Amino acid sequence: MIAIPAAGRSPAEIMADLTARKVGDRDWRRGRLAVYFYWLDEELERVQQEAYLAFWTENNLGQRAYPSLKTIEDEVVGMALSLLGGGAGAGGTFTSGGSESIFLAMMAARNKARAQRGITRPNIVLPNSAHLTFDRAAEALGIEVRRVPIGADLRAVVEAMAARMDADTVALVGSAPNYPFGTFDPIEQLAELAMARGAWMHVDACVGGFLAPYVRRLGHNVPAFELSVPGVTSLSADIHKHGMAPKGASLLLVADAADREWHKFESRAWQRGPYAAYTTQGTRPGGAVAAAWAAMNHLGDDGYLRCARLIMEAKAIMTAGIGAIPGLAILEPSDLCIFVWRATDPALDVGKVAAALDAEGWLVGRQQEPDGIHLHLNPIHREVAQDYVEAVARAVDAARGGHGARIGANEGTY
């Protein structure tokens, strides 16, 4: 048990302590992490930090006290709706992350179906590549989850999902893209099915929302997934992923702003008076909203297009280089910034390859099915793309040579 210090410590002591504690952390600025961070450059980092500090103590629950936060939040939602196919009647909610955005979407689907269709034993149907946060939300909301195997093309199979639906299905889910493989589900066909069955259609674009439109502008084939697709009810998009904002910033967007009411909590069941919230949070950090607004305004369309170009260039270098290493192959297809590579040589132990990469300081994301290495790229990876390919080649040589978990002179460093 640790007690609060009897005497306060100086700011210098506190910062020195915190800095010392980070010594063992991975250095994300060097681009050696495939997960957990999204970074472009120090200029954007400073913009984020200064904007956050400008609203570091304001509570976004109290927008009557801080009307500036309402205007900032409205502008963030408006810019996202403009990017992601929202029409004149669309709306959105600023949330703490993709998990909350998805929770609110499933809550709204359940509540709407209960009120309008009398459903008391709701279920949702989704491909088994969909994020597990849907299962977490469903567990909390009392919703049955029906996961359906994906096809050989690593995408949802519309006919199979239709077969799992029944009169109690409140929502269908598709990803744009999914996290395990980086592939887009057939959103247009799923939305058509949802509309025909009277179900809520949610698109999980937490990864792709702020990247896919720009990758499409670069000439890549990105299928339609936005709110403008007929039948799409809601879409989640993380600003703290490829929107390049700091953590704590996501959006739940709805094609019809009236559908926000289905995830609203409102009560007068205490002495204080009415309480209402559209999120699962009460107190909400104003700094997160301000920093997201600042990132979007600082980057602009040109900046986001630059980020997309860097990511796709990094992917091209990595996939070509890794695919040329004997015994390795890129899992196909992958549509955006996520891809998986694996061993095609049965004698090559991917676990040993991963351990060798880790010893050089590359934080490895392991893929369970198929056994492989998972990468989620962001702009900084363009600077290290070729370095990564060369590291993979060394790791394969080490694994084949039986060197186990360590290779080279960089053992244990990064």
CSV table of C-alpha atoms in Angstrom, one decimal:
chain,number,residue,atom,x,y,z
A,1,MET,CA,0.0,0.0,0.0
A,2,ILE,CA,1.3,3.5,-0.9
A,3,ALA,CA,0.2,6.5,1.1
A,4,ILE,CA,-0.1,10.0,-0.1
A,5,PRO,CA,3.3,11.8,0.7
A,6,ALA,CA,3.3,13.6,4.0
A,7,ALA,CA,5.0,16.6,2.4
A,8,GLY,CA,4.5,17.7,-1.2
A,9,ARG,CA,7.3,17.3,-3.7
A,10,SER,CA,8.7,20.0,-6.0
A,11,PRO,CA,7.7,20.2,-9.7
A,12,ALA,CA,11.3,19.4,-10.6
A,13,GLU,CA,11.3,16.3,-8.5
A,14,ILE,CA,8.0,15.1,-9.8
A,15,MET,CA,9.1,15.6,-13.5
A,16,ALA,CA,12.4,13.9,-12.8
A,17,ASP,CA,10.6,10.9,-11.3
A,18,LEU,CA,8.2,10.6,-14.2
A,19,THR,CA,11.0,10.9,-16.7
A,20,ALA,CA,12.9,8.2,-15.0
A,21,ARG,CA,9.9,5.9,-14.9
A,22,LYS,CA,9.6,6.1,-18.8
A,23,VAL,CA,13.1,4.7,-19.3
A,24,GLY,CA,11.8,1.3,-20.1
A,25,ASP,CA,9.0,2.4,-22.4
A,26,ARG,CA,9.2,2.0,-26.1
A,27,ASP,CA,10.3,5.1,-28.1
A,28,TRP,CA,7.3,5.7,-30.4
A,29,ARG,CA,8.9,8.7,-32.0
A,30,ARG,CA,11.4,6.3,-33.8
A,31,GLY,CA,8.5,4.5,-35.4
A,32,ARG,CA,9.2,1.1,-33.9
A,33,LEU,CA,5.7,0.5,-32.6
A,34,ALA,CA,3.0,-1.0,-34.9
A,35,VAL,CA,0.2,-0.2,-32.4
A,36,TYR,CA,-0.9,2.3,-29.7
A,37,PHE,CA,0.3,5.6,-31.3
A,38,TYR,CA,-0.3,7.9,-34.3
A,39,TRP,CA,2.3,10.6,-35.0
A,40,LEU,CA,3.3,12.9,-37.8
A,41,ASP,CA,5.8,15.4,-36.5
A,42,GLU,CA,6.7,17.7,-33.6
A,43,GLU,CA,4.8,20.7,-35.0
A,44,LEU,CA,1.5,18.8,-34.8
A,45,GLU,CA,2.4,17.5,-31.4
A,46,ARG,CA,3.0,21.1,-30.1
A,47,VAL,CA,-0.3,22.2,-31.6
A,48,GLN,CA,-2.1,19.4,-29.9
A,49,GLN,CA,-0.5,20.1,-26.5
A,50,GLU,CA,-1.0,23.8,-26.6
A,51,ALA,CA,-4.7,23.4,-27.6
A,52,TYR,CA,-5.2,20.8,-24.8
A,53,LEU,CA,-3.6,23.1,-22.2
A,54,ALA,CA,-5.8,26.0,-23.3
A,55,PHE,CA,-8.8,24.0,-22.1
A,56,TRP,CA,-7.1,21.6,-19.7
A,57,THR,CA,-9.5,22.3,-16.7
A,58,GLU,CA,-12.8,23.0,-18.5
A,59,ASN,CA,-15.5,20.4,-18.1
A,60,ASN,CA,-17.2,19.7,-21.4
A,61,LEU,CA,-20.3,18.5,-19.5
A,62,GLY,CA,-20.8,22.1,-18.5
A,63,GLN,CA,-21.3,23.7,-21.9
A,64,ARG,CA,-23.6,26.4,-20.4
A,65,ALA,CA,-20.6,27.6,-18.5
A,66,TYR,CA,-18.2,27.0,-21.4
A,67,PRO,CA,-20.1,27.9,-24.6
A,68,SER,CA,-16.8,27.9,-26.5
A,69,LEU,CA,-16.6,24.1,-26.0
A,70,LYS,CA,-20.0,23.7,-27.6
A,71,THR,CA,-18.9,25.7,-30.7
A,72,ILE,CA,-15.6,23.8,-30.9
A,73,GLU,CA,-17.4,20.4,-30.5
A,74,ASP,CA,-20.0,21.3,-33.1
A,75,GLU,CA,-17.3,22.3,-35.6
A,76,VAL,CA,-15.4,19.0,-35.1
A,77,VAL,CA,-18.6,17.0,-35.7
A,78,GLY,CA,-19.5,19.2,-38.7
A,79,MET,CA,-16.1,18.7,-40.3
A,80,ALA,CA,-16.3,15.0,-39.8
A,81,LEU,CA,-19.9,14.9,-41.3
A,82,SER,CA,-18.7,16.8,-44.3
A,83,LEU,CA,-15.8,14.3,-44.8
A,84,LEU,CA,-17.9,11.2,-44.2
A,85,GLY,CA,-21.0,11.7,-46.2
A,86,GLY,CA,-23.4,13.3,-43.7
A,87,GLY,CA,-26.3,15.1,-45.2
A,88,ALA,CA,-28.2,18.2,-44.0
A,89,GLY,CA,-30.0,16.1,-41.3
A,90,ALA,CA,-27.1,14.2,-40.0
A,91,GLY,CA,-25.6,14.6,-36.5
A,92,GLY,CA,-22.9,13.3,-34.2
A,93,THR,CA,-21.5,12.9,-30.7
A,94,PHE,CA,-18.0,13.5,-29.5
A,95,THR,CA,-16.8,10.5,-27.4
A,96,SER,CA,-13.8,9.3,-25.5
A,97,GLY,CA,-12.8,6.6,-28.0
A,98,GLY,CA,-14.0,4.0,-30.4
A,99,SER,CA,-15.2,1.7,-27.6
A,100,GLU,CA,-17.6,4.4,-26.3
A,101,SER,CA,-18.7,5.3,-29.9
A,102,ILE,CA,-19.6,1.6,-30.5
A,103,PHE,CA,-21.3,1.2,-27.1
A,104,LEU,CA,-23.5,4.2,-27.9
A,105,ALA,CA,-24.4,2.9,-31.3
A,106,MET,CA,-25.4,-0.5,-29.9
A,107,MET,CA,-27.3,1.2,-27.1
A,108,ALA,CA,-29.2,3.3,-29.6
A,109,ALA,CA,-30.0,0.3,-31.8
A,110,ARG,CA,-31.3,-1.6,-28.8
A,111,ASN,CA,-33.4,1.2,-27.4
A,112,LYS,CA,-34.9,2.1,-30.8
A,113,ALA,CA,-35.9,-1.5,-31.5
A,114,ARG,CA,-37.4,-1.9,-28.0
A,115,ALA,CA,-39.4,1.3,-28.4
A,116,GLN,CA,-40.6,0.9,-32.0
A,117,ARG,CA,-40.6,-2.9,-32.5
A,118,GLY,CA,-41.2,-4.2,-28.9
A,119,ILE,CA,-38.0,-6.3,-29.0
A,120,THR,CA,-37.0,-7.5,-25.5
A,121,ARG,CA,-34.4,-10.2,-26.4
A,122,PRO,CA,-32.2,-8.3,-28.9
A,123,ASN,CA,-29.3,-9.7,-30.9
A,124,ILE,CA,-26.8,-8.2,-33.3
A,125,VAL,CA,-25.2,-9.9,-36.3
A,126,LEU,CA,-21.6,-9.2,-37.3
A,127,PRO,CA,-18.7,-10.8,-39.0
A,128,ASN,CA,-16.2,-12.6,-36.8
A,129,SER,CA,-13.5,-10.1,-37.8
A,130,ALA,CA,-15.4,-7.2,-36.1
A,131,HIS,CA,-13.8,-5.6,-33.1
A,132,LEU,CA,-14.4,-7.4,-29.7
A,133,THR,CA,-15.6,-4.1,-28.2
A,134,PHE,CA,-19.0,-5.0,-29.8
A,135,ASP,CA,-19.1,-8.1,-27.6
A,136,ARG,CA,-18.1,-6.0,-24.5
A,137,ALA,CA,-20.9,-3.5,-25.3
A,138,ALA,CA,-23.4,-6.3,-25.9
A,139,GLU,CA,-22.5,-7.9,-22.6
A,140,ALA,CA,-23.2,-4.7,-20.7
A,141,LEU,CA,-26.4,-4.0,-22.7
A,142,GLY,CA,-27.9,-7.4,-22.5
A,143,ILE,CA,-27.6,-8.1,-26.3
A,144,GLU,CA,-26.9,-11.5,-27.8
A,145,VAL,CA,-23.9,-11.5,-30.2
A,146,ARG,CA,-24.1,-13.6,-33.4
A,147,ARG,CA,-20.7,-13.8,-35.0
A,148,VAL,CA,-20.6,-15.1,-38.6
A,149,PRO,CA,-17.4,-16.5,-40.3
A,150,ILE,CA,-15.9,-14.3,-43.0
A,151,GLY,CA,-15.2,-15.4,-46.5
A,152,ALA,CA,-11.9,-16.4,-48.2
A,153,ASP,CA,-11.6,-12.8,-49.2
A,154,LEU,CA,-11.4,-11.8,-45.5
A,155,ARG,CA,-14.7,-9.9,-45.8
A,156,ALA,CA,-18.2,-10.3,-44.3
A,157,VAL,CA,-20.4,-12.8,-46.2
A,158,VAL,CA,-23.7,-11.0,-46.7
A,159,GLU,CA,-25.8,-14.1,-47.3
A,160,ALA,CA,-24.4,-15.8,-44.2
A,161,MET,CA,-25.2,-12.8,-42.1
A,162,ALA,CA,-28.7,-12.7,-43.5
A,163,ALA,CA,-29.2,-16.3,-42.5
A,164,ARG,CA,-28.3,-15.4,-38.8
A,165,MET,CA,-30.8,-12.6,-38.6
A,166,ASP,CA,-34.3,-13.0,-37.2
A,167,ALA,CA,-37.2,-10.9,-35.9
A,168,ASP,CA,-35.1,-9.9,-32.8
A,169,THR,CA,-32.1,-8.7,-34.7
A,170,VAL,CA,-31.6,-5.0,-33.8
A,171,ALA,CA,-28.4,-4.3,-35.7
A,172,LEU,CA,-25.9,-5.4,-38.4
A,173,VAL,CA,-22.3,-4.4,-38.2
A,174,GLY,CA,-19.6,-3.9,-40.9
A,175,SER,CA,-16.0,-2.7,-40.6
A,176,ALA,CA,-14.2,-0.1,-42.8
A,177,PRO,CA,-11.7,-1.7,-42.4
A,178,ASN,CA,-11.6,-4.5,-39.8
A,179,TYR,CA,-8.7,-4.6,-37.4
A,180,PRO,CA,-7.4,-8.2,-37.9
A,181,PHE,CA,-6.9,-8.0,-41.7
A,182,GLY,CA,-7.4,-4.4,-42.8
A,183,THR,CA,-10.2,-5.3,-45.2
A,184,PHE,CA,-13.5,-3.5,-45.9
A,185,ASP,CA,-16.7,-5.4,-45.5
A,186,PRO,CA,-19.3,-4.9,-48.3
A,187,ILE,CA,-21.0,-2.0,-46.6
A,188,GLU,CA,-23.4,-1.2,-49.4
A,189,GLN,CA,-24.8,-4.7,-49.5
A,190,LEU,CA,-25.0,-5.0,-45.7
A,191,ALA,CA,-26.8,-1.7,-45.5
A,192,GLU,CA,-29.3,-2.8,-48.1
A,193,LEU,CA,-29.9,-5.9,-46.0
A,194,ALA,CA,-30.3,-3.9,-42.8
A,195,MET,CA,-32.7,-1.5,-44.5
A,196,ALA,CA,-34.8,-4.4,-45.9
A,197,ARG,CA,-35.0,-6.0,-42.4
A,198,GLY,CA,-35.6,-2.8,-40.5
A,199,ALA,CA,-32.3,-3.1,-38.5
A,200,TRP,CA,-29.8,-0.5,-37.5
A,201,MET,CA,-26.7,-0.6,-39.6
A,202,HIS,CA,-23.5,0.4,-37.9
A,203,VAL,CA,-20.2,1.0,-39.8
A,204,ASP,CA,-17.1,0.6,-37.6
A,205,ALA,CA,-14.7,3.1,-39.3
A,206,CYS,CA,-12.7,3.8,-36.2
A,207,VAL,CA,-9.6,3.0,-38.2
A,208,GLY,CA,-10.6,4.2,-41.6
A,209,GLY,CA,-12.8,7.2,-41.0
A,210,PHE,CA,-10.1,9.8,-41.3
A,211,LEU,CA,-7.9,7.9,-43.6
A,212,ALA,CA,-9.9,6.1,-46.2
A,213,PRO,CA,-11.4,9.2,-48.0
A,214,TYR,CA,-7.9,10.5,-48.5
A,215,VAL,CA,-6.5,7.2,-49.7
A,216,ARG,CA,-9.3,7.1,-52.2
A,217,ARG,CA,-8.3,10.5,-53.4
A,218,LEU,CA,-4.8,9.2,-54.0
A,219,GLY,CA,-6.3,6.8,-56.6
A,220,HIS,CA,-6.6,3.6,-54.5
A,221,ASN,CA,-9.8,1.5,-54.7
A,222,VAL,CA,-11.7,2.3,-51.5
A,223,PRO,CA,-15.3,1.0,-51.5
A,224,ALA,CA,-18.2,3.2,-50.3
A,225,PHE,CA,-18.7,3.0,-46.5
A,226,GLU,CA,-19.9,6.5,-45.5
A,227,LEU,CA,-23.2,7.8,-44.1
A,228,SER,CA,-24.3,8.6,-47.7
A,229,VAL,CA,-24.6,4.9,-48.4
A,230,PRO,CA,-28.4,4.1,-48.3
A,231,GLY,CA,-29.2,2.1,-45.2
A,232,VAL,CA,-26.2,3.2,-43.1
A,233,THR,CA,-27.6,4.4,-39.7
A,234,SER,CA,-24.4,5.2,-37.8
A,235,LEU,CA,-20.6,5.3,-38.2
A,236,SER,CA,-17.8,5.4,-35.6
A,237,ALA,CA,-14.6,7.2,-36.5
A,238,ASP,CA,-11.6,7.8,-34.2
A,239,ILE,CA,-10.1,11.3,-34.4
A,240,HIS,CA,-7.3,10.0,-32.1
A,241,LYS,CA,-6.3,7.4,-34.8
A,242,HIS,CA,-5.9,8.8,-38.3
A,243,GLY,CA,-7.6,12.1,-37.4
A,244,MET,CA,-4.1,12.6,-35.7
A,245,ALA,CA,-5.6,14.0,-32.5
A,246,PRO,CA,-4.3,13.0,-29.0
A,247,LYS,CA,-6.0,10.2,-27.1
A,248,GLY,CA,-9.6,10.7,-25.9
A,249,ALA,CA,-11.2,11.7,-29.2
A,250,SER,CA,-13.7,9.7,-31.2
A,251,LEU,CA,-17.1,10.3,-32.9
A,252,LEU,CA,-20.3,8.5,-33.3
A,253,LEU,CA,-22.0,10.0,-36.4
A,254,VAL,CA,-25.6,9.3,-37.4
A,255,ALA,CA,-27.3,9.8,-40.8
A,256,ASP,CA,-30.3,11.2,-39.0
A,257,ALA,CA,-29.6,13.5,-36.0
A,258,ALA,CA,-32.9,12.3,-34.4
A,259,ASP,CA,-31.2,8.9,-33.8
A,260,ARG,CA,-28.9,10.5,-31.2
A,261,GLU,CA,-31.9,10.5,-28.9
A,262,TRP,CA,-31.8,6.7,-28.6
A,263,HIS,CA,-28.4,6.9,-26.8
A,264,LYS,CA,-29.4,9.8,-24.6
A,265,PHE,CA,-29.7,9.3,-20.9
A,266,GLU,CA,-32.2,11.6,-19.1
A,267,SER,CA,-33.6,11.4,-15.6
A,268,ARG,CA,-35.1,13.5,-12.8
A,269,ALA,CA,-34.9,10.7,-10.2
A,270,TRP,CA,-33.0,12.7,-7.6
A,271,GLN,CA,-33.4,16.0,-5.7
A,272,ARG,CA,-31.0,18.0,-7.8
A,273,GLY,CA,-33.1,18.3,-10.9
A,274,PRO,CA,-32.9,17.1,-14.5
A,275,TYR,CA,-29.7,15.3,-15.7
A,276,ALA,CA,-29.1,14.5,-19.4
A,277,ALA,CA,-26.1,13.2,-21.3
A,278,TYR,CA,-25.5,11.8,-24.8
A,279,THR,CA,-22.4,9.9,-23.7
A,280,THR,CA,-21.5,7.3,-21.1
A,281,GLN,CA,-19.3,10.0,-19.4
A,282,GLY,CA,-20.4,12.7,-17.1
A,283,THR,CA,-17.4,14.9,-16.8
A,284,ARG,CA,-15.7,15.2,-20.1
A,285,PRO,CA,-12.2,16.8,-20.7
A,286,GLY,CA,-12.5,20.0,-22.7
A,287,GLY,CA,-8.9,19.6,-23.7
A,288,ALA,CA,-9.6,16.5,-25.7
A,289,VAL,CA,-12.2,18.4,-27.8
A,290,ALA,CA,-9.9,21.5,-28.3
A,291,ALA,CA,-6.9,19.3,-29.3
A,292,ALA,CA,-9.0,17.4,-31.8
A,293,TRP,CA,-10.3,20.7,-33.3
A,294,ALA,CA,-6.7,22.1,-33.4
A,295,ALA,CA,-5.4,19.0,-35.1
A,296,MET,CA,-8.1,19.0,-37.8
A,297,ASN,CA,-7.6,22.7,-38.5
A,298,HIS,CA,-3.8,22.5,-38.4
A,299,LEU,CA,-3.6,19.6,-40.9
A,300,GLY,CA,-6.5,20.6,-43.2
A,301,ASP,CA,-7.3,18.6,-46.3
A,302,ASP,CA,-3.7,18.9,-47.6
A,303,GLY,CA,-2.2,17.6,-44.3
A,304,TYR,CA,-4.5,14.6,-44.2
A,305,LEU,CA,-3.7,13.8,-47.8
A,306,ARG,CA,0.0,14.0,-46.9
A,307,CYS,CA,-0.6,11.5,-44.0
A,308,ALA,CA,-2.4,9.1,-46.4
A,309,ARG,CA,0.4,9.3,-48.9
A,310,LEU,CA,3.1,8.6,-46.3
A,311,ILE,CA,1.2,5.6,-45.0
A,312,MET,CA,0.5,4.1,-48.4
A,313,GLU,CA,4.1,4.6,-49.4
A,314,ALA,CA,5.3,2.9,-46.3
A,315,LYS,CA,2.9,0.0,-46.9
A,316,ALA,CA,4.2,-0.4,-50.5
A,317,ILE,CA,7.8,-0.5,-49.4
A,318,MET,CA,7.1,-2.9,-46.5
A,319,THR,CA,4.9,-5.3,-48.4
A,320,ALA,CA,7.2,-5.5,-51.4
A,321,GLY,CA,10.3,-6.0,-49.3
A,322,ILE,CA,8.8,-8.5,-46.9
A,323,GLY,CA,7.1,-10.4,-49.7
A,324,ALA,CA,10.6,-10.8,-51.4
A,325,ILE,CA,12.1,-12.5,-48.3
A,326,PRO,CA,12.2,-16.3,-48.9
A,327,GLY,CA,9.7,-18.1,-46.7
A,328,LEU,CA,7.5,-15.1,-46.0
A,329,ALA,CA,4.3,-13.8,-47.7
A,330,ILE,CA,1.9,-10.9,-47.2
A,331,LEU,CA,-1.7,-12.0,-46.4
A,332,GLU,CA,-4.0,-10.7,-49.1
A,333,PRO,CA,-6.1,-8.8,-49.5
A,334,SER,CA,-5.6,-5.7,-47.3
A,335,ASP,CA,-7.2,-2.4,-48.3
A,336,LEU,CA,-5.7,0.4,-46.2
A,337,CYS,CA,-3.1,0.8,-43.5
A,338,ILE,CA,-3.2,-2.6,-41.9
A,339,PHE,CA,-1.6,-5.8,-43.2
A,340,VAL,CA,-0.4,-9.2,-41.9
A,341,TRP,CA,2.7,-11.1,-42.9
A,342,ARG,CA,3.3,-14.8,-42.2
A,343,ALA,CA,5.6,-17.7,-42.9
A,344,THR,CA,5.0,-19.9,-45.8
A,345,ASP,CA,8.0,-22.2,-44.9
A,346,PRO,CA,6.8,-24.7,-42.3
A,347,ALA,CA,10.3,-24.8,-40.9
A,348,LEU,CA,10.3,-21.1,-40.1
A,349,ASP,CA,9.0,-20.3,-36.6
A,350,VAL,CA,7.2,-17.0,-36.7
A,351,GLY,CA,7.5,-16.8,-32.9
A,352,LYS,CA,11.3,-16.8,-33.2
A,353,VAL,CA,11.2,-14.2,-35.9
A,354,ALA,CA,9.0,-12.0,-33.7
A,355,ALA,CA,11.3,-12.5,-30.7
A,356,ALA,CA,14.3,-11.5,-32.8
A,357,LEU,CA,12.5,-8.3,-34.0
A,358,ASP,CA,11.6,-7.5,-30.4
A,359,ALA,CA,15.2,-7.8,-29.4
A,360,GLU,CA,16.1,-5.1,-32.0
A,361,GLY,CA,13.5,-2.8,-30.4
A,362,TRP,CA,10.5,-3.4,-32.8
A,363,LEU,CA,7.3,-3.8,-30.8
A,364,VAL,CA,5.7,-6.8,-32.5
A,365,GLY,CA,1.9,-7.3,-32.9
A,366,ARG,CA,1.2,-11.0,-33.2
A,367,GLN,CA,-1.7,-12.3,-35.3
A,368,GLN,CA,-3.4,-15.4,-34.0
A,369,GLU,CA,-5.2,-16.5,-37.1
A,370,PRO,CA,-3.2,-17.1,-39.3
A,371,ASP,CA,0.0,-17.2,-37.2
A,372,GLY,CA,1.8,-14.1,-38.3
A,373,ILE,CA,2.8,-10.5,-37.6
A,374,HIS,CA,0.3,-7.6,-37.6
A,375,LEU,CA,1.1,-4.1,-38.6
A,376,HIS,CA,-1.0,-0.9,-38.4
A,377,LEU,CA,0.9,1.9,-40.1
A,378,ASN,CA,0.8,5.6,-39.5
A,379,PRO,CA,2.8,8.4,-41.1
A,380,ILE,CA,6.0,8.0,-39.1
A,381,HIS,CA,6.5,4.5,-40.5
A,382,ARG,CA,7.4,6.0,-43.9
A,383,GLU,CA,10.7,7.0,-42.3
A,384,VAL,CA,11.5,3.5,-41.1
A,385,ALA,CA,9.9,1.4,-43.8
A,386,GLN,CA,13.1,0.1,-45.4
A,387,ASP,CA,14.7,-0.3,-41.9
A,388,TYR,CA,11.9,-2.5,-40.9
A,389,VAL,CA,12.2,-4.7,-44.0
A,390,GLU,CA,15.9,-5.1,-43.3
A,391,ALA,CA,15.2,-6.0,-39.7
A,392,VAL,CA,12.7,-8.6,-40.8
A,393,ALA,CA,15.3,-10.2,-43.0
A,394,ARG,CA,17.8,-10.3,-40.2
A,395,ALA,CA,15.2,-11.7,-37.9
A,396,VAL,CA,14.4,-14.5,-40.4
A,397,ASP,CA,18.1,-15.3,-40.7
A,398,ALA,CA,18.4,-15.5,-36.9
A,399,ALA,CA,15.3,-17.7,-36.6
A,400,ARG,CA,16.7,-20.1,-39.2
A,401,GLY,CA,20.0,-20.1,-37.5
A,402,GLY,CA,18.5,-21.1,-34.2
A,403,HIS,CA,19.6,-17.9,-32.4
A,404,GLY,CA,16.3,-17.8,-30.6
A,405,ALA,CA,15.2,-14.5,-29.2
A,406,ARG,CA,18.3,-12.3,-29.8
A,407,ILE,CA,20.2,-11.1,-32.8
A,408,GLY,CA,22.9,-8.5,-33.5
A,409,ALA,CA,24.6,-5.9,-31.4
A,410,ASN,CA,21.4,-4.1,-30.5
A,411,GLU,CA,20.3,-6.8,-28.0
A,412,GLY,CA,17.7,-5.4,-25.6
A,413,THR,CA,17.9,-1.9,-27.0
A,414,TYR,CA,15.7,0.2,-29.3
